[in-house]
mmCIF file of C-alpha atoms in Angstrom:
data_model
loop_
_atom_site.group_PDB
_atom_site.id
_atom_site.type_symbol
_atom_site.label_atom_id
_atom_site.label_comp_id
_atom_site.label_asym_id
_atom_site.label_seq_id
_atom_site.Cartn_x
_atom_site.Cartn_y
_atom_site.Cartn_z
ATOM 1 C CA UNK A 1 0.000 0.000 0.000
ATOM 2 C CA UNK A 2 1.263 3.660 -0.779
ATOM 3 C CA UNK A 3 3.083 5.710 1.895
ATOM 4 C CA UNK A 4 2.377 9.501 1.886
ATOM 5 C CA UNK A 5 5.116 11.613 3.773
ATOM 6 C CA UNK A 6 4.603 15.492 4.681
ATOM 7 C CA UNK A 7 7.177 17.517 6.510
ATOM 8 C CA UNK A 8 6.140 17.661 10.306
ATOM 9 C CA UNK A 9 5.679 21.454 10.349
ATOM 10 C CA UNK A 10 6.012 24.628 7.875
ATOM 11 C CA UNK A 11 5.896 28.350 8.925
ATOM 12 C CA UNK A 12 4.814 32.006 7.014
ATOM 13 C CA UNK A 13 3.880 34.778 7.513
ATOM 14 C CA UNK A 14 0.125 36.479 7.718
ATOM 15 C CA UNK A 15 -0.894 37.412 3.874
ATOM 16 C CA UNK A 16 2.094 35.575 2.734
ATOM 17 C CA UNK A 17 1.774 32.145 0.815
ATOM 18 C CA UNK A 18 2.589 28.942 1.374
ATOM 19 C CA UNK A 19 2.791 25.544 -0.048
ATOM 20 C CA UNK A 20 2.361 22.108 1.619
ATOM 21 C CA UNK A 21 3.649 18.484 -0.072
ATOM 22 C CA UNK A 22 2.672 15.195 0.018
ATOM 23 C CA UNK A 23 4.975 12.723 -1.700
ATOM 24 C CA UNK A 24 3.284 9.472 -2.825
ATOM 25 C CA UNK A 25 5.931 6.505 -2.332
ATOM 26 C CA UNK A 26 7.674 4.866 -5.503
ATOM 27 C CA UNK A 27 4.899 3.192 -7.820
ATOM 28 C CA UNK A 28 1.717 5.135 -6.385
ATOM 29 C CA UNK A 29 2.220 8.538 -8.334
ATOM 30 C CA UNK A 30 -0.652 8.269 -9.946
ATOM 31 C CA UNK A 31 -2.912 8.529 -7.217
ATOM 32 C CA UNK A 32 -5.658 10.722 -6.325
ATOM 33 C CA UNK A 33 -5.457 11.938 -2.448
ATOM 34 C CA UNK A 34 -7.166 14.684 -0.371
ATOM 35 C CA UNK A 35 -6.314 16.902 1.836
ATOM 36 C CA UNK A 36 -7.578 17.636 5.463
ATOM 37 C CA UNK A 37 -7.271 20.689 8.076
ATOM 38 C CA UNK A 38 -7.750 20.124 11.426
ATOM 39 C CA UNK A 39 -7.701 23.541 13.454
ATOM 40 C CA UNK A 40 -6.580 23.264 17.146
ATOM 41 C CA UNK A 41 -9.258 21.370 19.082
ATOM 42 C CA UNK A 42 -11.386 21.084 16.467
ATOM 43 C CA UNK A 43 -12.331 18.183 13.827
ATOM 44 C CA UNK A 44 -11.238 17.579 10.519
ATOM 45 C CA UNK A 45 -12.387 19.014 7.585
ATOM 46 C CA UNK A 46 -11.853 17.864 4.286
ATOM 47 C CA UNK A 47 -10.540 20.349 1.638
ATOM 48 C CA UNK A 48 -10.171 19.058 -1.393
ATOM 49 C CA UNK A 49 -9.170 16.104 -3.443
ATOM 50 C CA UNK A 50 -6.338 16.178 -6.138
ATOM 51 C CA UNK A 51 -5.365 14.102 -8.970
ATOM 52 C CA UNK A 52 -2.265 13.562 -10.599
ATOM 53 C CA UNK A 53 -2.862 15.806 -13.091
ATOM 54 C CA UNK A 54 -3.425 18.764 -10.841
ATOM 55 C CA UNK A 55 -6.704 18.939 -11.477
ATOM 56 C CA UNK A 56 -8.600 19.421 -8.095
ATOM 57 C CA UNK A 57 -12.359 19.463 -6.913
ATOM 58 C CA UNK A 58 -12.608 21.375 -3.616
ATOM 59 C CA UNK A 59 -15.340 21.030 -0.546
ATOM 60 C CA UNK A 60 -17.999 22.904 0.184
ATOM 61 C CA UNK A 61 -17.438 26.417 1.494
ATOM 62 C CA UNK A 62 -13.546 25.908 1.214
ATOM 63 C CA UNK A 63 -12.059 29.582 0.300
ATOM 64 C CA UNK A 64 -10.892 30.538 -2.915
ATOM 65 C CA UNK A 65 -7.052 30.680 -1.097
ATOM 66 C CA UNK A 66 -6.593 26.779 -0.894
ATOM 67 C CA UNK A 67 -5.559 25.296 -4.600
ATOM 68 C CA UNK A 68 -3.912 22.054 -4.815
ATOM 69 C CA UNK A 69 -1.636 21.330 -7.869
ATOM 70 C CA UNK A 70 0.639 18.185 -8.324
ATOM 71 C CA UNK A 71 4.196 17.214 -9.898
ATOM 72 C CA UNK A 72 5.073 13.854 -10.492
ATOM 73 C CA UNK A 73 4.835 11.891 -6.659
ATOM 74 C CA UNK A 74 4.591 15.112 -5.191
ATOM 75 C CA UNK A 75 0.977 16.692 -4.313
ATOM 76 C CA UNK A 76 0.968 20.268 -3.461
ATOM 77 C CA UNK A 77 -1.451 22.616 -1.210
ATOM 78 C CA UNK A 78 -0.974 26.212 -1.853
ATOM 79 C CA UNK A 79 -2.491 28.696 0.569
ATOM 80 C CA UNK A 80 -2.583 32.099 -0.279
ATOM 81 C CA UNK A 81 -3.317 35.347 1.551
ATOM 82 C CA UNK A 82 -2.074 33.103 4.702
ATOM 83 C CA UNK A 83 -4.818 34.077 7.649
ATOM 84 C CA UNK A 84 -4.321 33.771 11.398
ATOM 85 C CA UNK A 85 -7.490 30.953 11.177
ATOM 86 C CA UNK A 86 -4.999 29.207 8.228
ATOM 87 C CA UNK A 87 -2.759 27.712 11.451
ATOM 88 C CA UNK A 88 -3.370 24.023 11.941
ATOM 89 C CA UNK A 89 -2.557 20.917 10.933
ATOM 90 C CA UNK A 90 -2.749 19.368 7.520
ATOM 91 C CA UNK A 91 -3.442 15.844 6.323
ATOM 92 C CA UNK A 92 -3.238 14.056 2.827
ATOM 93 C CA UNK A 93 -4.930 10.868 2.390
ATOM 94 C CA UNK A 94 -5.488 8.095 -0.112
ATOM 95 C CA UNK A 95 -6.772 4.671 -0.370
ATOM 96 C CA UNK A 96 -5.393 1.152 -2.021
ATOM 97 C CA UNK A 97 -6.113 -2.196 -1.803
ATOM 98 C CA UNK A 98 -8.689 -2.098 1.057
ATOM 99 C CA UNK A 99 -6.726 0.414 3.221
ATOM 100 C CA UNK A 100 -6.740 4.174 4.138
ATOM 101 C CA UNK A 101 -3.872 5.697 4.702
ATOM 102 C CA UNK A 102 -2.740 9.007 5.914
ATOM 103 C CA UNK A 103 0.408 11.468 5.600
ATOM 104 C CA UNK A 104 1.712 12.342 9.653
ATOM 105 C CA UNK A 105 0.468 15.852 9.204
ATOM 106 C CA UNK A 106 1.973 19.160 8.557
ATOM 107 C CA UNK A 107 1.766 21.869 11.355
ATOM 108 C CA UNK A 108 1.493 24.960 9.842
ATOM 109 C CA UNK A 109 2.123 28.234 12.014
ATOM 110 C CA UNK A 110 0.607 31.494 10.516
ATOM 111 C CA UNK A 111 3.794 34.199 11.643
ATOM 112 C CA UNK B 1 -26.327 20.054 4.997
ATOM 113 C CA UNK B 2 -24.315 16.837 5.679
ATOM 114 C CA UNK B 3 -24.197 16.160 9.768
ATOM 115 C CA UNK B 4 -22.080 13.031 11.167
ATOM 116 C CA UNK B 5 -22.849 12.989 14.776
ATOM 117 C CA UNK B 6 -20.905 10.683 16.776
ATOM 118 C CA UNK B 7 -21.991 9.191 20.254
ATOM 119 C CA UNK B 8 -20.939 6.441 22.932
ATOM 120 C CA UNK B 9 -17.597 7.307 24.199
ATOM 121 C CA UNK B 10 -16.322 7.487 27.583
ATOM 122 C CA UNK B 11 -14.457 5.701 30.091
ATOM 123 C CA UNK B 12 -13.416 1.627 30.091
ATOM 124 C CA UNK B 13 -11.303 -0.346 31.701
ATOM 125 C CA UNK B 14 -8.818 -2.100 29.556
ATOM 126 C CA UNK B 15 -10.316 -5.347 28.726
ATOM 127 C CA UNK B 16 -13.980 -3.427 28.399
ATOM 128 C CA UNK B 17 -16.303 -3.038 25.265
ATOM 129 C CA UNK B 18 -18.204 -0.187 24.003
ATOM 130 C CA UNK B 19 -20.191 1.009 21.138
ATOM 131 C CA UNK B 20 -20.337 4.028 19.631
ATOM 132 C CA UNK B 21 -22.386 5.145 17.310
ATOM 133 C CA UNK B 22 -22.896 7.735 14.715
ATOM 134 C CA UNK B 23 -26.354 9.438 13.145
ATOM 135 C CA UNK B 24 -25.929 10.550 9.764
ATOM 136 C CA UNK B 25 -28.203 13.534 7.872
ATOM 137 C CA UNK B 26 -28.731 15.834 5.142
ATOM 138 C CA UNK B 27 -27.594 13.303 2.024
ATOM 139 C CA UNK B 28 -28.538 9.896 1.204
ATOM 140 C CA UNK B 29 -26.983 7.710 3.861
ATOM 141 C CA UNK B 30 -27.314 4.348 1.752
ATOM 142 C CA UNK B 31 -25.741 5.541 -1.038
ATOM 143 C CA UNK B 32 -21.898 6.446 0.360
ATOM 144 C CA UNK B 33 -19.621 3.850 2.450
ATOM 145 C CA UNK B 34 -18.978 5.247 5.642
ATOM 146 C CA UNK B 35 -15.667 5.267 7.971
ATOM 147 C CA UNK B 36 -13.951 5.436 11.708
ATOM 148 C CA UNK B 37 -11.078 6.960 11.935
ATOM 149 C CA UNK B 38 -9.810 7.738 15.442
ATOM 150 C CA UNK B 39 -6.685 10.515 16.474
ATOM 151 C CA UNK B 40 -4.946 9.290 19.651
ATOM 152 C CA UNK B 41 -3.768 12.166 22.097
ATOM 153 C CA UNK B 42 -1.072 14.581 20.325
ATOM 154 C CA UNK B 43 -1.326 12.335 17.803
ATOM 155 C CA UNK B 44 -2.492 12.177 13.899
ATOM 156 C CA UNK B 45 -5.468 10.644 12.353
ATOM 157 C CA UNK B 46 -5.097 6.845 11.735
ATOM 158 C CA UNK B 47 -7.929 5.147 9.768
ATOM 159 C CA UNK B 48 -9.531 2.062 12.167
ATOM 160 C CA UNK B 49 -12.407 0.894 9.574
ATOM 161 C CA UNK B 50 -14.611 1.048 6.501
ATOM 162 C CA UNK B 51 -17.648 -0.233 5.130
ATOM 163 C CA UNK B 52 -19.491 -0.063 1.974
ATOM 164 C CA UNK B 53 -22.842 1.108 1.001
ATOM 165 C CA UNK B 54 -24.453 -2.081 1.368
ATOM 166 C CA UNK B 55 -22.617 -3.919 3.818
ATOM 167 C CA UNK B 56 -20.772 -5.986 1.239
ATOM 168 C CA UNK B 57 -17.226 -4.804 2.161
ATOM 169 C CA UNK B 58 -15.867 -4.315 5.225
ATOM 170 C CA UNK B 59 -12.197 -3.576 6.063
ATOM 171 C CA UNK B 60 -10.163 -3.214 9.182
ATOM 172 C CA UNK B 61 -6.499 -2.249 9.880
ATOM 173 C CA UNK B 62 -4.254 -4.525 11.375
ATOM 174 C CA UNK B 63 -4.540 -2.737 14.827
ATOM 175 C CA UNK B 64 -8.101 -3.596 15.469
ATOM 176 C CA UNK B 65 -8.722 -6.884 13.183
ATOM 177 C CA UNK B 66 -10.705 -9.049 15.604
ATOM 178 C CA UNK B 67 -11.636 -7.165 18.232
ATOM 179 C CA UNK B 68 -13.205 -4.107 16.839
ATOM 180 C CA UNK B 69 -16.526 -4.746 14.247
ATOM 181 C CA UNK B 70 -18.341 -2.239 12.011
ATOM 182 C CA UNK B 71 -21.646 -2.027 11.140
ATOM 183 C CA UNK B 72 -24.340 0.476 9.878
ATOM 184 C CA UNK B 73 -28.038 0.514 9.574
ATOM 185 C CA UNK B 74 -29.301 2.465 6.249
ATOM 186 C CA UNK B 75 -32.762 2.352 7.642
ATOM 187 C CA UNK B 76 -31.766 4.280 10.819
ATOM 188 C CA UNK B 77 -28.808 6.366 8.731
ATOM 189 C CA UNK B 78 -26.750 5.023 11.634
ATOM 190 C CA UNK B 79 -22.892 3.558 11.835
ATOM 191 C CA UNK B 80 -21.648 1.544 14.094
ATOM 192 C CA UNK B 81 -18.638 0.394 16.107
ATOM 193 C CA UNK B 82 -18.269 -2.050 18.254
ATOM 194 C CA UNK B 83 -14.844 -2.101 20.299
ATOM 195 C CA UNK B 84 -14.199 -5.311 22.433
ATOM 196 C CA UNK B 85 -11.081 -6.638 24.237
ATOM 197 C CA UNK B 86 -9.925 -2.558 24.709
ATOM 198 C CA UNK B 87 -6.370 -1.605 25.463
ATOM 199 C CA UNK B 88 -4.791 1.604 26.379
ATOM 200 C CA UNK B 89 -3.984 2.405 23.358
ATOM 201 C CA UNK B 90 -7.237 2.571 21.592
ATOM 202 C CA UNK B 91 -7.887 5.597 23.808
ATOM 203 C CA UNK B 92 -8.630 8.482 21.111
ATOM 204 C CA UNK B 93 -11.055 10.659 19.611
ATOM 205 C CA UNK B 94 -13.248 8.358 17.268
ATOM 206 C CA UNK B 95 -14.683 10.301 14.039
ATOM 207 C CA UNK B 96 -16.936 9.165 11.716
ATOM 208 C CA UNK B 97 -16.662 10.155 8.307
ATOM 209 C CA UNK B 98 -18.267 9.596 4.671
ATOM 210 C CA UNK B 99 -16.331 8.637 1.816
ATOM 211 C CA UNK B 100 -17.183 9.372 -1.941
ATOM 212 C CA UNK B 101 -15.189 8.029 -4.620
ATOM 213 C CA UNK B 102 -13.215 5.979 -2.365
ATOM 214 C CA UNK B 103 -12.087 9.588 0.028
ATOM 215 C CA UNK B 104 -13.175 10.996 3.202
ATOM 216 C CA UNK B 105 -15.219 13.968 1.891
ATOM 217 C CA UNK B 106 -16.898 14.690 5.485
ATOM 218 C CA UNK B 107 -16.164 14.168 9.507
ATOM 219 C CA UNK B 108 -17.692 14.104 12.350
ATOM 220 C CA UNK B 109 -16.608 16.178 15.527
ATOM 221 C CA UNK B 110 -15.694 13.184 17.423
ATOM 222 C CA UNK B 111 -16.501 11.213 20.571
ATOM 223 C CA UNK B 112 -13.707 10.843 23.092
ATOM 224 C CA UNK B 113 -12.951 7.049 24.189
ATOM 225 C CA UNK B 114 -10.746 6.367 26.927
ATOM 226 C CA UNK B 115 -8.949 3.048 28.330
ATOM 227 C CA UNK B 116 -7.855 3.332 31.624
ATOM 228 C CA UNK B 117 -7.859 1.473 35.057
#
């Protein structure tokens, strides 16, 4: 099953912009994830799911700052405009063979 | 509007069982397979189970296989989880969440479940 790996934490500053990566492992780059953002003590909420191709589909309400875009392995979150509400963690996700898995998270702080 | 609303947790002693339980509305519960993922303390999320639409396929990772069971009711818009033989470290949040084309496109907020002595 894939592995997805994101840097444990990533910093800007407010109205700056930054991007987040999840690397699929070797001979899953082809694969559609999603990404999460979990605020501090609050749920998860899903944000949008992105394909290979960098074509991406966000949720509902999700502001126009979040785009995803992808490069080989690699699957990208861009935040723009960074807000003070922007700080959190954030997920990627995919599935295979009967499994969901999850990247360890990326802590974003919002300077 | 889509609402996953999680109940049952609370406080067992290792060895214990519980149930939680989670009431789905706003969108066509039969039609999506439905998931538990749970987030220990300080710690990321970590997928437990899934099960389809219709109750054909059911999957479990390797950390609950056997003691843990999913279920749902379409009738009821309900989901289920069952947790038996409980150890320290299932203590975590459980969320429920729906899954379209195969990814978790909503969550829950959660129902905290605790192993202790």
């Amino acid at each position: 099953q894939p592995v997805l790996t994101q840097s444990s934490s990533a910093s800007a500053s407010l109205g700056s912009s930054v991007k987040l990566t999840c690397t699929l492992s070797s001979g899953h780059s082809s694969y559609i994830i999603a990404w999460h953002q979990q605020q501090p003590g609050k749920a998860p909420r899903y944000l949008m799911k992105l394909e290979g191709s960098g074509s991406y589909n966000k949720g509902s309400g999700v502001p126009d700052r979040f785009s995803g875009s992808s490069s080989g392995a690699d699957r990208y979150l861009t935040i723009s405009n960074l807000q003070s509400e922007d700080e959190a963690d954030y997920y990627c996700e995919t599935w295979d063979s009967n499994t969901r898995v999850f990247g360890g998270g990326t802590k974003l702080t919002v300077l | 509007e889509v609402q996953l609303v999680e109940s049952g947790g609370g406080l067992v002693k290792p060895g214990g069982s519980l149930r939680l339980s989670c009431a789905a509305s706003g969108f066509t519960f039969s039609s999506y397979s439905m998931n538990w993922v749970r987030q220990a303390p300080g710690k990321g999320l970590e997928w437990v189970s899934s099960i389809s639409s219709s109750s054909s396929y059911i999957y479990y990772a390797d950390s609950v296989k056997g003691r843990f069971t999913i279920s749902r009711d379409n009738a009821k818009n309900s989901l289920y989880l069952q947790m038996n033989s409980l150890r320290a470290e299932d203590t975590a949040v459980y969320y429920c969440a729906r899954a379209a084309a195969y990814l978790i496109d909503y969550w829950g907020q959660g129902t905290l479940v605790t192993v202790s002595s």
